[in-house]
XYZ file of C-alpha atoms in Angstrom:
446
model
C 0.000 0.000 0.000
C 1.054 3.572 -0.604
C 2.166 6.026 2.084
C -0.382 8.845 2.114
C -0.942 12.244 3.679
C -4.669 12.804 4.170
C -5.435 16.530 4.272
C -9.221 16.187 4.509
C -9.343 17.385 8.128
C -6.464 19.887 7.957
C -8.858 22.882 7.943
C -6.977 24.388 5.017
C -9.978 26.557 4.108
C -9.723 28.398 7.446
C -5.977 29.060 7.170
C -4.225 31.699 5.113
C -1.502 29.575 3.562
C -1.092 31.631 0.396
C 1.570 33.928 1.890
C 3.763 30.998 2.823
C 3.045 29.057 -0.365
C 4.159 32.072 -2.381
C 7.650 31.689 -0.900
C 8.249 28.320 -2.562
C 10.703 29.815 -5.046
C 12.696 31.486 -2.265
C 12.741 28.252 -0.229
C 13.809 26.208 -3.264
C 16.712 28.570 -3.938
C 17.763 28.311 -0.300
C 17.673 24.521 -0.431
C 19.792 24.479 -3.580
C 22.320 26.809 -1.976
C 22.576 25.041 1.366
C 22.544 21.474 0.085
C 25.226 22.449 -2.404
C 27.415 24.007 0.293
C 27.188 21.035 2.665
C 25.058 22.818 5.283
C 22.244 20.248 5.233
C 23.786 16.764 5.531
C 20.496 15.490 6.977
C 19.067 15.878 3.470
C 22.057 15.187 1.236
C 23.462 12.281 3.276
C 26.756 12.926 1.489
C 28.498 11.001 4.255
C 26.531 7.806 3.582
C 28.843 5.982 1.155
C 31.740 6.191 3.584
C 29.548 5.313 6.541
C 28.126 2.237 4.833
C 31.637 0.927 4.290
C 32.505 1.558 7.927
C 29.340 -0.188 9.070
C 30.136 -3.166 6.857
C 33.591 -3.380 8.434
C 32.062 -3.343 11.930
C 29.344 -5.936 11.345
C 31.356 -8.982 12.427
C 32.884 -7.040 15.311
C 29.454 -6.196 16.702
C 28.293 -9.806 16.387
C 30.857 -10.675 19.057
C 28.790 -8.934 21.755
C 25.503 -9.793 23.437
C 24.965 -6.356 24.936
C 25.385 -2.805 23.710
C 25.325 0.003 26.263
C 24.699 3.314 24.521
C 25.827 6.416 26.406
C 24.117 9.449 24.915
C 21.446 12.047 25.595
C 18.841 13.903 23.532
C 19.400 13.378 19.833
C 22.164 10.887 20.597
C 19.599 8.521 22.098
C 16.032 9.313 21.012
C 16.385 8.082 17.436
C 18.116 4.878 18.506
C 15.363 4.175 21.030
C 12.641 4.799 18.446
C 14.260 2.323 16.052
C 14.770 -0.219 18.825
C 11.144 -0.059 19.983
C 9.815 -0.143 16.404
C 11.926 -2.946 14.977
C 13.326 -4.902 17.917
C 10.333 -5.182 20.259
C 11.354 -8.670 21.346
C 13.776 -7.227 23.897
C 10.761 -6.030 25.902
C 8.890 -9.315 25.575
C 9.018 -12.539 27.623
C 11.706 -15.068 26.787
C 14.110 -12.746 24.967
C 17.602 -14.217 24.654
C 19.109 -12.342 21.719
C 21.172 -9.143 21.602
C 20.178 -6.412 24.030
C 20.530 -2.652 23.668
C 20.612 -0.554 26.833
C 20.406 3.232 26.551
C 21.811 5.373 29.370
C 20.341 8.754 28.461
C 19.989 10.423 31.827
C 21.859 11.185 35.036
C 20.364 8.111 36.702
C 22.496 6.576 39.428
C 20.074 3.673 39.960
C 20.324 2.548 36.323
C 24.065 3.145 36.173
C 24.745 0.999 39.212
C 22.542 -1.736 37.776
C 24.523 -1.755 34.518
C 27.799 -1.851 36.444
C 26.612 -4.736 38.594
C 24.926 -6.937 36.001
C 26.302 -6.384 32.507
C 28.894 -9.043 31.557
C 31.912 -6.944 30.575
C 33.344 -9.588 28.233
C 30.116 -9.609 26.157
C 29.364 -5.864 26.250
C 30.315 -3.061 23.872
C 29.991 0.491 25.198
C 29.055 3.100 22.586
C 29.602 6.710 23.644
C 27.969 9.377 21.480
C 28.832 13.066 21.711
C 29.580 15.245 18.701
C 31.454 17.803 20.800
C 32.985 15.264 23.128
C 32.117 17.595 25.998
C 28.591 16.563 26.982
C 29.162 15.939 30.683
C 26.120 13.700 31.182
C 27.537 11.371 28.523
C 31.273 11.765 28.971
C 30.849 11.465 32.748
C 29.327 8.022 32.235
C 32.137 7.172 29.836
C 34.700 7.868 32.579
C 32.898 5.493 34.933
C 32.568 2.698 32.368
C 36.125 3.148 31.173
C 37.332 2.451 34.706
C 34.881 -0.478 34.982
C 36.085 -1.986 31.712
C 39.742 -1.583 32.667
C 39.166 -3.429 35.951
C 37.109 -6.185 34.334
C 38.996 -6.637 31.057
C 42.530 -5.405 31.621
C 44.415 -4.570 28.442
C 41.400 -5.587 26.324
C 39.204 -2.769 27.662
C 39.543 -0.536 24.608
C 38.241 -3.273 22.283
C 34.903 -2.959 24.095
C 34.610 0.771 23.421
C 33.218 2.542 20.364
C 33.146 6.349 20.177
C 30.863 8.335 17.858
C 32.094 11.916 17.826
C 33.625 14.699 15.764
C 36.065 13.463 13.158
C 38.846 15.854 14.146
C 38.206 17.677 17.438
C 37.024 17.268 21.003
C 37.852 15.199 24.053
C 36.482 11.917 22.705
C 38.513 12.282 19.514
C 41.647 12.772 21.619
C 40.634 9.827 23.800
C 40.175 7.584 20.770
C 43.554 8.497 19.311
C 45.328 8.061 22.649
C 43.793 4.651 23.441
C 43.304 3.162 19.941
C 39.520 3.042 20.300
C 37.280 2.394 17.308
C 35.396 5.488 16.184
C 32.735 6.644 13.777
C 32.208 10.295 12.864
C 29.281 12.604 13.391
C 29.331 14.655 10.163
C 29.811 18.404 10.306
C 26.586 20.445 10.392
C 24.558 17.436 11.553
C 22.833 18.314 14.820
C 21.814 15.545 17.195
C 18.086 15.750 16.508
C 18.773 15.274 12.779
C 21.339 12.491 13.245
C 19.322 9.275 13.502
C 20.290 8.225 9.959
C 23.991 8.620 10.701
C 26.237 6.404 12.833
C 24.333 7.762 15.848
C 21.238 5.704 15.044
C 22.579 3.179 12.570
C 25.196 1.577 14.830
C 22.617 0.427 17.405
C 20.291 -0.521 14.544
C 23.030 -2.633 12.955
C 23.755 -4.313 16.284
C 20.078 -5.315 16.602
C 19.893 -6.584 13.030
C 17.529 -3.877 11.784
C 17.443 -3.401 8.009
C 19.407 -0.161 7.787
C 19.532 -0.233 3.973
C 15.748 0.015 3.854
C 15.789 2.873 6.361
C 18.219 4.792 4.183
C 16.377 3.969 0.950
C 13.120 5.249 2.408
C 14.702 8.521 3.473
C 16.346 8.967 0.084
C 13.006 8.516 -1.669
C 11.684 11.535 0.221
C 14.712 13.830 0.018
C 15.694 13.180 -3.605
C 13.652 16.079 -5.044
C 14.838 18.426 -2.285
C 18.530 17.977 -3.066
C 18.176 18.260 -6.841
C 20.344 21.228 -7.948
C 17.624 22.120 -10.481
C 14.914 22.329 -7.790
C 12.328 25.016 -8.536
C 9.601 26.599 -6.490
C 6.988 24.805 -8.553
C 8.518 21.409 -7.749
C 8.953 22.276 -4.080
C 5.346 23.428 -3.764
C 4.237 19.888 -4.622
C 6.555 18.234 -2.111
C 4.811 16.951 1.041
C 7.473 18.424 3.335
C 6.809 21.935 2.030
C 3.061 21.399 2.202
C 3.400 20.349 5.842
C 5.627 23.368 6.499
C 3.169 25.859 5.004
C 0.365 24.235 7.028
C 2.403 24.422 10.243
C 3.407 28.055 9.641
C -0.184 28.990 8.785
C -1.399 27.328 11.974
C 1.009 29.458 14.003
C -0.382 32.556 12.309
C -3.829 31.552 13.619
C -2.640 30.872 17.183
C -2.398 27.090 17.018
C 0.706 26.774 19.176
C 0.610 23.073 20.094
C 1.322 20.205 17.709
C 0.110 16.779 18.810
C 1.900 13.754 17.390
C -0.659 10.971 17.863
C 0.843 7.569 17.006
C -1.588 4.752 16.244
C 1.245 2.387 15.349
C 1.983 1.047 18.858
C 5.564 -0.019 18.174
C 6.282 3.417 16.687
C 5.155 5.325 19.783
C 8.745 6.354 20.616
C 8.901 8.303 17.371
C 6.704 10.759 19.258
C 9.555 11.507 21.663
C 11.983 11.784 18.763
C 9.619 14.193 16.996
C 9.146 16.247 20.160
C 12.851 17.070 20.364
C 13.070 17.690 16.617
C 10.139 20.112 16.624
C 10.787 21.861 19.959
C 14.539 22.341 19.683
C 14.307 23.435 16.053
C 11.362 25.815 16.223
C 11.250 27.144 19.782
C 13.134 30.365 19.058
C 12.661 34.098 19.599
C 9.287 33.718 21.295
C 7.973 31.619 18.407
C 7.084 28.005 17.773
C 4.515 25.382 18.712
C 4.814 22.966 21.612
C 5.044 19.330 20.463
C 2.867 16.902 22.413
C 3.610 13.180 21.880
C 0.552 10.982 22.336
C 0.040 7.233 22.009
C -3.054 5.667 20.527
C -5.003 4.068 22.077
C -3.400 4.700 25.495
C -3.784 8.485 25.563
C -7.435 8.392 24.530
C -7.902 7.422 28.168
C -5.729 10.200 29.614
C -4.863 13.491 27.914
C -7.410 13.267 25.093
C -9.954 15.176 27.185
C -7.704 18.240 26.913
C -7.215 17.726 23.179
C -10.959 17.468 22.610
C -12.395 19.995 25.017
C -9.572 22.283 26.130
C -8.272 25.503 24.633
C -8.518 25.524 20.826
C -4.816 25.933 20.154
C -3.956 22.400 19.059
C -3.241 20.792 15.697
C -2.416 17.154 15.121
C -0.192 14.877 13.069
C -2.008 11.541 13.222
C 0.125 8.490 12.435
C -1.630 5.316 11.275
C -0.996 2.095 9.381
C -3.911 0.078 7.913
C -1.767 -3.057 7.509
C -0.918 -3.725 11.157
C -1.179 -7.383 12.247
C -4.673 -8.782 12.715
C -3.736 -10.460 16.000
C -5.745 -13.218 17.700
C -9.510 -13.434 17.475
C -11.819 -12.536 20.295
C -13.656 -15.634 21.561
C -17.213 -16.253 20.406
C -18.281 -17.024 23.964
C -18.532 -13.446 25.233
C -21.137 -11.652 27.367
C -23.844 -9.981 25.291
C -22.617 -6.496 26.193
C -19.421 -7.255 24.245
C -21.052 -9.018 21.303
C -19.773 -6.311 18.933
C -16.240 -7.773 19.103
C -17.310 -11.426 19.117
C -15.242 -13.344 16.541
C -13.393 -10.228 15.332
C -9.616 -9.867 15.240
C -7.975 -8.000 18.123
C -6.107 -5.804 15.604
C -9.393 -4.434 14.273
C -9.818 -2.610 17.561
C -6.909 -0.202 17.111
C -8.074 0.618 13.586
C -11.568 1.372 14.874
C -10.203 3.388 17.800
C -7.932 5.354 15.484
C -10.727 6.159 13.064
C -13.064 7.149 15.877
C -10.538 9.432 17.539
C -9.454 10.998 14.258
C -13.080 11.863 13.504
C -13.686 13.129 17.037
C -10.639 15.403 17.001
C -11.695 16.844 13.667
C -15.265 17.407 14.817
C -13.919 19.232 17.879
C -11.967 21.751 15.830
C -8.482 20.201 15.854
C -6.809 20.666 12.436
C -5.406 17.243 11.582
C -3.244 15.656 8.907
C -3.184 11.875 8.819
C 0.116 10.209 7.933
C -1.071 6.815 6.755
C 1.890 4.473 6.287
C 1.331 1.655 3.818
C 3.499 -0.604 5.933
C 5.218 -0.455 9.313
C 8.638 -1.557 8.038
C 12.031 0.184 8.099
C 11.614 1.790 4.681
C 8.477 3.579 5.829
C 10.256 4.683 9.014
C 13.042 6.157 6.904
C 10.451 8.044 4.871
C 8.794 9.378 8.029
C 12.122 10.517 9.501
C 13.071 12.352 6.315
C 9.619 13.881 5.803
C 9.350 15.296 9.320
C 12.963 16.474 9.358
C 12.613 18.315 6.059
C 9.245 19.769 7.088
C 10.793 21.042 10.327
C 13.629 22.793 8.504
C 11.243 24.414 6.022
C 8.837 25.450 8.784
C 11.681 27.195 10.574
C 12.672 29.060 7.449
C 9.081 30.179 6.862
C 8.977 31.389 10.490
C 12.159 33.399 9.978
C 14.252 31.464 12.502
C 17.229 29.113 12.263
C 15.925 25.528 12.721
C 19.435 24.094 13.034
C 20.728 25.705 16.230
C 19.602 25.542 19.878
C 21.015 28.596 21.659
C 18.700 28.617 24.671
C 19.577 25.146 25.958
C 23.190 26.144 26.489
C 22.426 28.413 29.470
C 21.216 25.568 31.671
C 24.290 23.537 30.739
C 26.631 26.389 31.710
C 24.869 26.908 35.019
C 25.075 23.197 35.810
C 28.812 23.269 35.114
C 29.101 26.335 37.355
C 27.396 24.390 40.127
C 30.040 21.666 39.699
C 32.738 24.406 39.932
C 33.977 24.176 36.341
C 36.590 26.735 35.325
C 35.866 29.850 33.297
C 32.264 30.445 34.328
C 32.608 33.329 36.765
C 29.466 35.158 35.649
C 27.395 31.982 35.886
C 28.841 31.214 39.325
C 27.886 34.686 40.531
C 24.357 34.196 39.189
C 24.218 30.800 40.885
C 25.312 32.243 44.221
C 22.703 34.997 43.964
C 19.994 32.504 43.098
C 20.861 30.160 45.957
C 21.243 32.915 48.535
C 17.925 34.610 47.739
C 15.059 34.237 50.187
C 13.032 31.156 49.274
C 9.263 30.844 49.517
C 9.092 27.245 50.773
C 5.995 25.477 52.110
C 5.607 21.958 53.429
C 3.058 19.617 51.910
């Protein structure tokens, strides 16, 4: 089946999209310029030929391990987790005895101590991901596991390490060169939230046996027109990523400042968290943007859907479905009369009915909605979704007049945290920290 965007409930007739649509020529020229200059590796994937060779060389190496511990945070982890949940669900199911991927993406002492106590060092590879090599949440864990591996494995410790970082600079690059540790590069100009189809996401996918070629092929199908040096505004105006971008920008003009990502493909629910970072970190700039809200169908019909349906009318929705999900077992025929409507039907029919019902209900309650109906729930379709949403995010940012590739605001919290740990060179932040901590607090017991 085909992959389809259904615009029927997008409320296009109530939005003024013409202003944004008229900028297709300008956006096309910008794409041609920036893809040609290497500024958009997420789209061009110019690094892919070299990466594929490196991945091929590492395939047998990775087969020698039963466990992979991924040290990363934000974009260094969210894409890998989405792929794991979508295409390696058996790790979360009873009786699993194959490879296992563990993702340490937070400052969580409980989890860290569990990994240290239970992972078999001789069958574990530790993958540390940080483009800059200075992300303390990640590199701090690397220090701890480096010491652990040295104690457990002796001179063989470095064989159990794999670093994904900048090709030339940063602490992890220096560490790799000093200790002869295997490395893979994070390409220049490829921010973490756009990096899932680089070594960042493909190494864990390869370890789990996910079809990475199909992932890449799906993404390339979507981006091919966008990286054509002859791209015109007319061609771009027909591309689904630009159509999504003009819709999103037009929604903002009308005050729709929340974007729900409602996933009715259960195994793909973690793509909602991946999308949330992509959308928020790219578009939350200069007092602008819409808040992404990941939601899981059917689960969140029984929780936050009341707000979506009957709360403030500031929400739009990307509604992810797949009509070819497994049928599942049949409901028994011997059911109480009050449940006779499911008697003899397949369990899988229920999520399709729930999805249709909720999609209709959201639309009838004034929520502009675009359905992303995937013809299949395989890796190729996931690659297409990743590329479509990434490209749409970039184009939305451009239409908003902001840079969708940086994240200046998140750096302040990082600097203040380092100041709290007494890092050098942060005198202004330390003074602010002292003032904050010494101020009178309004505290109340509960």
